[in-house]
Amino acid sequence: MARKTWLTRSAGVLLPVSSLPSKYGIGTFGQAAREWVDFLSRAKQRYWQVLPLGPTSFGDSPYQSYSAFAGSPLYIDLELLCRQGLLKKGRCKRTDWGSDPSTVDYDRVRAGREKLLRKAFSRFEDQKALQKFRRQNKAWVEDYALFMALKEKMGGRPWTQWEEGLRLRDPAVLARWKERCQEDVDYHVFTQYLFFQQWGELKAYANSKGIKIIGDAPIYVAMDSADVWAQPQLFQLDEDNVPTEVSGCPPDAFSEDGQLWGNPLYRWDVMKEDGYAWWMARIRANLSMYDVLRIDHFRGLESYYAIPYGEETARNGRWRPGPGMDFIKKINATLENAPILAEDLGLLTPAVHKLLRNSGYPGMKVLQFAFSAGEESDYLPHNLPTHCVVYTGTHDNDTTRGWWDTAAPADLQLALDYLGLEDARDGTWAFIRAALGSVAELAIVPFQDYLDLGSQARMNIPSTLGGLNWRWRCPKDAATKKLAKKMARLTTIYGRARKTGGKGNAHA
């Protein structure tokens, strides 16, 4: 029996929560997020796509998180806590959140949030609600909270550098340290309670306005994470919990050394024995947070690139078989008609195409990849299948304005000719119209493109650390009524506008 699709002809916008405007250094789940939802509703959009919301580790990438289940305390809205009497607004305003409102200063934001959330924790009295949250999330929250408490005690060092008893999870050593860290463990549970309470309220508000949220599940977890520390048997580690091989992708035309990501790889054979229980729990948890889930690096389910641990480049890796259709069938049997989007970008083989086709999931098409002079691209609008999601660009691409400013002359000329343009200055909106006018069921446009911003607004440059990666923030007054009206007009012209009053999860 064919899977039912969650897609109908519609449109949405990609904007990370971190990029929302706020007074406190980073976007949050507060009033600005609700105003953003109102803007999307006025613009007749149906989807808001966000990046992963987990607590970030080294490099501040949302794709390198301390947990596949937890949420980042940085997104907790402080003004909501002030209204609950847990914080005083004056103290929030006096905290140093960084000097540049156009970027996130993660070090300052983390330091400021930590002090304020500790104060809120000391004033919190609803232990009944907190214990209920603990019971409902006991499968992951206790390990996560202990992991974070221990990490603080160890000066922030990764768990692979902790004392042997903790690194190898000796029960007696764990019990002794948990008793010693109990207050800190309780604090980290508290931050998760606040995160999920506020996120749940924001998601409910978005759904009430007819906006569905597309979330993102990185295929790999960070080595320095509660997931690997708590369940090392699920990962390709040796008897000392050191990786044997790690993740990445091979050399190609863009990188002669390939990409060395360094994440631990799954022991798919072990996971299969219990019906991929960890993954099923993860997807179920994600789908309780989001209306649609994007599975990152979908091609890694067909085969994945494994690099010997300790290598300095990705040159000496090899392809190994992934779980394939057996895994997909388990998802579909466990979570019938789960609304999943496959990120199928990168080096694709006929076997990957077959897996995507058999899964029934829609894949992704990126217009910035379409215009390569001298070859016919699958990403050109006239080649798109209906059952897909088309993007002008993603968080890993330059902005579309940046693309027009830097693309090779032959590629630019092809784009000008294809889109019927005389002037590249009109290129960003031509890309947007091409995406909205395509046959793809869903069209997603990064908000930077609706603002026609250049490369300074790029979210990420893959395989680089530091710089401006993950730091861009939306100007405070960017989401104007004039822009919403223009977006609504185009969305209506191309048959993607929401036609209902916007209650609940209706697509029609």
Coordinates of C-alpha atoms in Angstrom, one line a residue:
M1 CA 0.0 0.0 0.0
A2 CA 1.4 3.4 -0.9
R3 CA 2.2 5.9 1.8
K4 CA 0.0 8.9 2.2
T5 CA 1.9 12.1 1.7
W6 CA 1.7 15.0 4.1
L7 CA 2.3 17.4 1.3
T8 CA 0.0 19.5 -0.7
R9 CA 0.9 22.5 -2.8
S10 CA 2.2 25.1 -0.3
A11 CA 5.0 27.4 0.7
G12 CA 7.2 28.2 3.7
V13 CA 10.1 30.1 5.0
L14 CA 13.4 28.9 6.5
L15 CA 14.5 30.9 9.5
P16 CA 16.5 29.5 12.5
V17 CA 15.1 30.4 15.9
S18 CA 18.5 31.8 16.8
S19 CA 18.1 34.4 14.1
L20 CA 14.9 35.9 15.4
P21 CA 15.3 39.4 16.8
S22 CA 15.4 39.9 20.6
K23 CA 16.9 42.1 23.3
Y24 CA 18.9 39.2 24.8
G25 CA 21.5 38.3 22.3
I26 CA 19.7 35.4 20.5
G27 CA 16.3 34.6 19.2
T28 CA 13.9 32.9 21.7
F29 CA 10.5 31.4 22.1
G30 CA 9.0 34.7 23.2
Q31 CA 7.1 37.6 21.7
A32 CA 9.3 38.0 18.7
A33 CA 8.6 34.4 17.7
R34 CA 4.9 34.9 17.9
E35 CA 5.2 38.1 15.8
W36 CA 7.1 36.0 13.3
V37 CA 4.3 33.5 13.2
D38 CA 1.8 36.3 12.7
F39 CA 4.0 37.6 9.8
L40 CA 4.0 34.1 8.2
S41 CA 0.3 33.9 8.5
R42 CA -0.2 37.3 6.8
A43 CA 2.2 36.2 4.1
K44 CA -0.1 33.2 3.5
Q45 CA 2.7 30.7 4.3
R46 CA 2.0 27.3 5.7
Y47 CA 5.4 26.2 7.0
W48 CA 8.2 27.6 9.2
Q49 CA 11.3 25.5 8.9
V50 CA 13.9 25.7 11.7
L51 CA 17.3 24.3 12.3
P52 CA 18.0 21.7 15.1
L53 CA 17.1 23.1 18.5
G54 CA 19.5 21.0 20.6
P55 CA 22.2 22.4 23.0
T56 CA 25.2 23.1 20.9
S57 CA 28.7 22.0 21.6
F58 CA 32.0 23.0 20.0
G59 CA 31.7 25.5 17.2
D60 CA 28.0 26.3 18.1
S61 CA 26.7 24.2 15.2
P62 CA 23.2 23.0 15.7
Y63 CA 24.3 19.8 14.0
Q64 CA 26.8 19.1 16.8
S65 CA 24.7 18.8 19.9
Y66 CA 25.2 17.5 23.4
S67 CA 21.9 15.5 23.0
A68 CA 19.6 14.2 20.3
F69 CA 16.7 14.7 22.6
A70 CA 17.4 17.8 24.7
G71 CA 16.7 21.4 23.8
S72 CA 19.0 24.4 24.1
P73 CA 18.5 26.6 27.2
L74 CA 19.6 29.6 25.1
Y75 CA 16.1 29.7 23.4
I76 CA 14.3 30.0 26.7
D77 CA 12.6 33.4 26.7
L78 CA 13.6 35.5 29.7
E79 CA 10.6 37.8 29.6
L80 CA 8.2 34.9 30.0
L81 CA 10.2 34.0 33.1
C82 CA 9.9 37.5 34.4
R83 CA 6.1 37.4 34.0
Q84 CA 6.1 34.1 36.0
G85 CA 8.0 35.9 38.8
L86 CA 11.2 33.8 38.4
L87 CA 13.3 36.7 37.1
K88 CA 13.5 40.5 37.3
K89 CA 13.5 42.3 34.0
G90 CA 16.0 44.9 35.1
R91 CA 18.6 42.2 35.8
C92 CA 18.0 40.7 32.4
K93 CA 18.5 44.0 30.7
R94 CA 21.7 44.7 32.6
T95 CA 23.3 41.5 31.4
D96 CA 26.0 41.8 28.7
W97 CA 24.5 40.1 25.6
G98 CA 27.1 41.3 23.1
S99 CA 27.5 44.6 21.2
D100 CA 26.3 43.6 17.7
P101 CA 22.6 42.9 17.4
S102 CA 23.2 41.5 13.9
T103 CA 25.1 38.4 15.2
V104 CA 24.9 36.0 18.1
D105 CA 27.8 36.2 20.6
Y106 CA 27.5 32.7 21.9
D107 CA 30.0 33.0 24.7
R108 CA 28.3 36.0 26.2
V109 CA 24.8 34.6 25.6
R110 CA 25.7 31.3 27.4
A111 CA 27.3 33.1 30.3
G112 CA 24.3 35.4 30.8
R113 CA 21.7 32.7 30.4
E114 CA 23.5 30.5 32.9
K115 CA 23.4 33.0 35.7
L116 CA 19.8 34.0 35.1
L117 CA 18.5 30.5 34.7
R118 CA 20.2 29.5 37.9
K119 CA 18.4 32.3 39.6
A120 CA 15.1 31.3 38.1
F121 CA 15.8 27.7 39.3
S122 CA 16.3 28.9 42.9
R123 CA 12.9 30.6 42.8
F124 CA 10.9 27.8 41.1
E125 CA 8.4 26.1 43.3
D126 CA 6.1 24.0 41.1
Q127 CA 7.9 20.7 41.9
K128 CA 4.8 18.7 41.0
A129 CA 5.0 19.9 37.3
L130 CA 8.8 19.3 37.3
Q131 CA 8.4 15.8 38.6
K132 CA 5.8 15.0 36.0
F133 CA 8.1 16.2 33.3
R134 CA 10.9 14.0 34.7
R135 CA 8.7 10.9 34.6
Q136 CA 7.5 11.6 31.1
N137 CA 11.1 12.0 29.8
K138 CA 13.0 9.6 32.1
A139 CA 14.3 7.7 29.0
W140 CA 16.7 10.5 28.3
V141 CA 16.5 13.5 30.6
E142 CA 18.3 12.0 33.6
D143 CA 21.3 10.9 31.6
Y144 CA 21.4 14.2 29.9
A145 CA 21.2 16.2 33.1
L146 CA 23.9 14.1 34.8
F147 CA 26.1 14.4 31.7
M148 CA 25.9 18.2 31.7
A149 CA 26.4 18.4 35.5
L150 CA 29.5 16.2 35.2
K151 CA 30.8 18.2 32.3
E152 CA 30.7 21.3 34.4
K153 CA 32.5 19.6 37.2
M154 CA 35.2 18.5 34.8
G155 CA 35.8 22.0 33.5
G156 CA 34.0 21.5 30.2
R157 CA 36.2 18.6 29.1
P158 CA 34.7 16.0 26.7
W159 CA 33.6 12.9 28.5
T160 CA 36.3 10.9 26.7
Q161 CA 38.8 12.7 29.0
W162 CA 36.9 12.0 32.2
E163 CA 38.2 9.6 34.8
E164 CA 37.9 6.0 33.8
G165 CA 35.0 5.2 36.2
L166 CA 32.9 7.9 34.7
R167 CA 34.1 7.4 31.1
L168 CA 33.1 3.7 31.2
R169 CA 30.1 4.3 33.4
D170 CA 31.0 2.2 36.4
P171 CA 27.7 2.0 38.4
A172 CA 29.3 2.7 41.8
V173 CA 31.3 5.7 40.5
L174 CA 28.2 7.0 38.7
A175 CA 26.1 6.8 41.9
R176 CA 28.7 8.6 44.0
W177 CA 29.0 11.4 41.5
K178 CA 25.3 11.8 41.0
E179 CA 24.8 12.3 44.7
R180 CA 27.6 14.9 44.7
C181 CA 26.0 16.7 41.7
Q182 CA 22.3 16.3 42.5
E183 CA 21.5 20.0 42.6
D184 CA 23.2 20.6 39.3
V185 CA 21.4 17.6 37.8
D186 CA 18.1 19.0 39.0
Y187 CA 19.0 22.4 37.5
H188 CA 19.6 20.8 34.1
V189 CA 16.3 19.0 34.3
F190 CA 14.6 22.3 35.1
T191 CA 16.1 24.0 32.0
Q192 CA 14.6 21.2 29.9
Y193 CA 11.3 21.6 31.5
L194 CA 11.3 25.3 30.7
F195 CA 12.5 24.6 27.1
F196 CA 9.7 22.2 26.3
Q197 CA 7.1 24.2 28.1
Q198 CA 7.8 27.3 26.1
W199 CA 8.4 25.5 22.8
G200 CA 5.1 23.6 23.2
E201 CA 3.2 26.9 23.7
L202 CA 4.9 28.5 20.7
K203 CA 4.2 25.5 18.5
A204 CA 0.6 25.5 19.6
Y205 CA 0.3 29.2 18.7
A206 CA 1.8 28.6 15.3
N207 CA -0.6 25.7 14.6
S208 CA -3.5 27.9 15.7
K209 CA -2.4 30.3 13.0
G210 CA -2.3 27.6 10.4
I211 CA 1.5 27.4 10.4
K212 CA 3.2 24.0 10.6
I213 CA 6.8 23.7 11.8
I214 CA 9.5 21.7 10.0
G215 CA 12.2 20.5 12.3
D216 CA 15.6 18.9 11.6
A217 CA 17.2 15.7 12.8
P218 CA 21.0 15.5 12.2
I219 CA 21.7 12.0 11.1
Y220 CA 24.8 11.8 13.4
V221 CA 25.2 12.8 17.0
A222 CA 28.3 14.4 18.5
M223 CA 31.0 12.2 20.1
D224 CA 30.8 14.5 23.1
S225 CA 27.2 13.9 23.8
A226 CA 25.0 12.3 26.4
D227 CA 23.8 9.9 23.7
V228 CA 27.2 8.3 23.1
W229 CA 28.3 8.5 26.7
A230 CA 25.1 6.8 28.0
Q231 CA 24.8 4.1 25.3
P232 CA 28.2 3.5 23.8
Q233 CA 27.1 0.0 22.7
L234 CA 25.1 1.6 19.9
F235 CA 28.2 3.2 18.3
Q236 CA 31.4 2.0 16.6
L237 CA 33.7 2.3 19.6
D238 CA 36.3 -0.1 21.0
E239 CA 36.5 -1.5 24.6
D240 CA 37.8 1.8 25.9
N241 CA 35.0 3.7 24.2
V242 CA 37.3 5.2 21.5
P243 CA 35.9 5.4 18.0
T244 CA 37.2 2.9 15.4
E245 CA 35.8 4.9 12.4
V246 CA 34.2 8.3 12.1
S247 CA 31.9 10.1 9.7
G248 CA 32.7 12.3 6.8
C249 CA 32.4 12.5 3.0
P250 CA 35.0 11.7 0.3
P251 CA 37.1 14.0 -1.8
D252 CA 35.3 15.7 -4.7
A253 CA 35.5 18.6 -7.0
F254 CA 35.0 21.0 -4.1
S255 CA 37.4 19.5 -1.6
E256 CA 40.4 17.5 -2.5
D257 CA 40.7 16.1 1.0
G258 CA 37.0 15.5 1.5
Q259 CA 35.2 16.4 4.7
L260 CA 36.2 14.9 8.0
W261 CA 33.1 15.4 10.3
G262 CA 34.4 13.2 13.1
N263 CA 31.0 12.0 14.4
P264 CA 30.9 8.4 15.8
L265 CA 29.2 6.0 13.5
Y266 CA 26.2 3.8 14.4
R267 CA 26.4 0.0 14.9
W268 CA 23.4 -0.6 12.7
D269 CA 23.7 -4.4 13.3
V270 CA 23.2 -3.9 17.0
M271 CA 20.4 -1.3 16.5
K272 CA 18.6 -3.7 14.2
E273 CA 18.4 -6.4 17.0
D274 CA 16.0 -4.3 19.1
G275 CA 14.1 -2.8 16.1
Y276 CA 16.2 0.4 16.0
A277 CA 14.6 1.3 19.4
W278 CA 16.9 4.3 20.0
W279 CA 16.1 5.8 16.6
M280 CA 12.3 5.1 16.9
A281 CA 12.4 6.9 20.3
R282 CA 14.3 9.8 18.7
I283 CA 12.0 10.2 15.7
R284 CA 8.9 9.9 18.0
A285 CA 10.3 12.6 20.3
N286 CA 11.1 14.8 17.3
L287 CA 7.7 14.4 15.8
S288 CA 6.2 15.5 19.1
M289 CA 8.2 18.7 18.8
Y290 CA 7.6 19.4 15.1
D291 CA 4.8 18.8 12.6
V292 CA 7.3 17.6 9.9
L293 CA 10.8 16.2 10.4
R294 CA 13.7 16.6 8.0
I295 CA 16.2 13.7 8.2
D296 CA 19.6 15.2 7.5
H297 CA 22.1 13.3 5.2
F298 CA 19.5 10.7 4.1
R299 CA 22.0 9.1 1.7
G300 CA 23.8 7.8 4.8
L301 CA 21.0 5.4 5.3
E302 CA 21.8 3.7 2.0
S303 CA 25.6 3.8 2.6
Y304 CA 27.9 5.9 4.7
Y305 CA 31.5 7.0 4.4
A306 CA 33.7 5.7 7.2
I307 CA 37.1 7.2 8.0
P308 CA 39.6 5.5 10.3
Y309 CA 39.8 7.3 13.6
G310 CA 42.8 9.5 13.9
E311 CA 43.1 10.4 10.2
E312 CA 43.7 14.0 9.5
T313 CA 41.7 14.1 6.3
A314 CA 38.8 12.1 4.7
R315 CA 41.0 10.7 1.9
N316 CA 41.3 7.2 3.3
G317 CA 37.7 6.4 4.1
R318 CA 35.5 3.8 2.5
W319 CA 31.8 3.4 1.8
R320 CA 30.0 0.9 4.1
P321 CA 26.3 -0.3 3.7
G322 CA 23.7 1.5 5.8
P323 CA 20.5 0.0 7.2
G324 CA 18.6 0.8 4.0
M325 CA 15.0 -0.1 3.4
D326 CA 14.9 -2.3 6.5
F327 CA 15.2 0.9 8.6
I328 CA 12.7 2.8 6.6
K329 CA 10.2 0.0 6.9
K330 CA 10.6 0.1 10.6
I331 CA 9.9 3.8 10.7
N332 CA 6.8 3.4 8.6
A333 CA 5.5 0.5 10.6
T334 CA 6.2 2.2 14.0
L335 CA 5.0 5.7 12.9
E336 CA 2.5 5.2 10.2
N337 CA 2.5 8.0 7.6
A338 CA 5.1 9.9 9.6
P339 CA 5.6 13.4 7.9
I340 CA 9.2 13.1 7.0
L341 CA 11.3 15.0 4.5
A342 CA 14.6 13.5 3.2
E343 CA 17.7 15.7 2.8
D344 CA 19.0 13.8 -0.2
L345 CA 21.7 16.3 -1.3
G346 CA 25.3 15.4 -2.1
L347 CA 26.8 12.4 -3.9
L348 CA 23.8 10.4 -5.0
T349 CA 23.9 7.0 -6.6
P350 CA 21.2 4.9 -8.3
A351 CA 20.8 3.0 -5.0
V352 CA 20.2 6.2 -3.0
H353 CA 17.6 7.3 -5.6
K354 CA 15.9 3.9 -5.3
L355 CA 15.8 4.1 -1.5
L356 CA 14.2 7.5 -1.6
R357 CA 11.7 6.4 -4.1
N358 CA 10.8 3.3 -2.1
S359 CA 10.6 5.2 1.1
G360 CA 7.9 7.5 -0.3
Y361 CA 9.5 10.5 1.4
P362 CA 9.9 13.7 -0.6
G363 CA 13.5 14.8 -1.3
M364 CA 15.0 18.2 -1.7
K365 CA 15.9 20.3 -4.8
V366 CA 18.0 23.4 -4.6
L367 CA 17.9 26.0 -7.3
Q368 CA 21.4 27.3 -6.6
F369 CA 22.6 23.9 -7.8
A370 CA 20.5 24.1 -11.0
F371 CA 22.6 26.5 -13.1
S372 CA 25.8 24.7 -14.1
A373 CA 26.7 25.7 -17.7
G374 CA 27.3 22.7 -20.0
E375 CA 25.2 20.2 -18.2
E376 CA 21.5 19.4 -17.7
S377 CA 20.6 19.6 -14.0
D378 CA 17.9 17.7 -12.2
Y379 CA 17.4 20.8 -10.2
L380 CA 16.2 23.0 -13.1
P381 CA 12.5 23.8 -12.5
H382 CA 11.4 22.0 -15.6
N383 CA 13.0 18.8 -14.4
L384 CA 11.6 18.8 -10.9
P385 CA 9.2 16.0 -9.8
T386 CA 6.0 17.0 -8.1
H387 CA 6.8 15.0 -5.0
C388 CA 9.6 17.1 -3.6
V389 CA 10.5 20.3 -1.7
V390 CA 12.2 23.0 -3.7
Y391 CA 14.5 25.6 -2.1
T392 CA 16.2 28.6 -3.5
G393 CA 19.1 27.7 -1.1
T394 CA 19.6 26.2 2.3
H395 CA 21.4 27.1 5.5
D396 CA 24.6 25.6 4.0
N397 CA 24.4 27.7 0.8
D398 CA 25.3 31.3 0.2
T399 CA 22.3 33.6 0.1
T400 CA 20.8 33.8 -3.4
R401 CA 22.1 37.4 -3.7
G402 CA 25.5 36.1 -2.7
W403 CA 25.2 33.4 -5.4
W404 CA 24.5 36.0 -8.1
D405 CA 27.5 38.0 -6.9
T406 CA 30.0 35.2 -7.0
A407 CA 28.9 32.5 -9.5
A408 CA 31.0 31.7 -12.6
P409 CA 30.2 33.9 -15.6
A410 CA 28.9 31.0 -17.7
D411 CA 26.6 29.9 -14.9
L412 CA 25.3 33.4 -14.4
Q413 CA 24.6 33.7 -18.1
L414 CA 22.7 30.4 -18.1
A415 CA 20.6 31.6 -15.1
L416 CA 19.9 35.0 -16.8
D417 CA 18.8 33.2 -20.0
Y418 CA 16.7 30.6 -18.3
L419 CA 14.9 33.1 -16.0
G420 CA 14.5 35.6 -18.8
L421 CA 16.5 38.3 -17.0
E422 CA 18.5 41.2 -18.4
D423 CA 19.9 42.3 -15.0
A424 CA 21.3 40.1 -12.3
R425 CA 20.0 42.6 -9.7
D426 CA 16.6 41.0 -10.3
G427 CA 18.0 37.6 -9.7
T428 CA 16.9 36.8 -6.2
W429 CA 13.3 37.5 -6.8
A430 CA 13.5 35.5 -10.1
F431 CA 14.8 32.5 -8.1
I432 CA 11.9 32.9 -5.6
R433 CA 9.3 33.1 -8.4
A434 CA 10.9 30.1 -10.1
A435 CA 10.6 28.1 -6.9
L436 CA 7.1 29.1 -6.2
G437 CA 6.0 28.6 -9.8
S438 CA 7.5 25.1 -10.0
V439 CA 5.5 21.9 -9.8
A440 CA 7.2 21.0 -6.5
E441 CA 4.6 20.4 -3.8
L442 CA 6.4 22.6 -1.3
A443 CA 8.6 25.6 -1.9
I444 CA 10.8 26.9 0.9
V445 CA 12.7 30.2 0.8
P446 CA 15.3 31.3 3.4
F447 CA 14.2 34.6 4.9
Q448 CA 17.5 36.1 3.8
D449 CA 16.4 35.7 0.2
Y450 CA 13.1 37.4 0.8
L451 CA 15.2 40.3 2.2
D452 CA 17.6 40.0 -0.8
L453 CA 20.6 40.0 1.5
G454 CA 24.2 39.3 0.4
S455 CA 26.8 36.9 1.6
Q456 CA 27.1 38.7 5.0
A457 CA 23.8 37.1 5.9
R458 CA 24.9 33.5 5.1
M459 CA 24.2 31.1 7.9
N460 CA 27.0 28.5 7.4
I461 CA 30.0 27.6 5.3
P462 CA 30.3 23.8 5.5
S463 CA 33.6 22.3 6.7
T464 CA 34.6 25.6 8.5
L465 CA 34.6 26.5 12.1
G466 CA 34.2 29.9 13.7
G467 CA 33.8 33.1 11.8
L468 CA 30.2 34.1 11.3
N469 CA 28.8 30.5 11.1
W470 CA 25.5 30.2 12.8
R471 CA 25.6 33.8 14.0
W472 CA 23.3 35.7 11.6
R473 CA 20.4 37.5 13.2
C474 CA 17.4 39.1 11.4
P475 CA 17.1 42.9 11.6
K476 CA 14.4 43.9 14.0
D477 CA 12.0 45.5 11.5
A478 CA 12.6 43.3 8.5
A479 CA 9.3 41.4 8.6
T480 CA 7.2 44.3 7.4
K481 CA 3.6 44.4 6.3
K482 CA 4.7 45.5 2.8
L483 CA 6.9 42.4 2.5
A484 CA 4.1 40.1 3.9
K485 CA 1.7 41.5 1.3
K486 CA 4.2 40.9 -1.5
M487 CA 4.9 37.3 -0.3
A488 CA 1.1 36.7 0.0
R489 CA 0.5 37.9 -3.5
L490 CA 3.1 35.7 -5.1
T491 CA 2.1 32.7 -2.9
T492 CA -1.5 33.2 -4.1
I493 CA -0.6 33.6 -7.8
Y494 CA 1.3 30.3 -7.7
G495 CA -1.4 28.4 -6.0
R496 CA 0.4 27.9 -2.7
A497 CA -1.6 30.1 -0.3
R498 CA -3.4 28.7 2.7
K499 CA -7.1 28.7 2.1
T500 CA -8.6 28.0 5.5
G501 CA -9.1 30.1 8.6
G502 CA -5.9 28.5 10.0
K503 CA -7.1 26.4 12.9
G504 CA -5.2 23.2 13.8
N505 CA -3.2 21.2 11.4
A506 CA -5.3 21.5 8.3
H507 CA -3.5 21.6 5.0
A508 CA -6.4 22.5 2.8

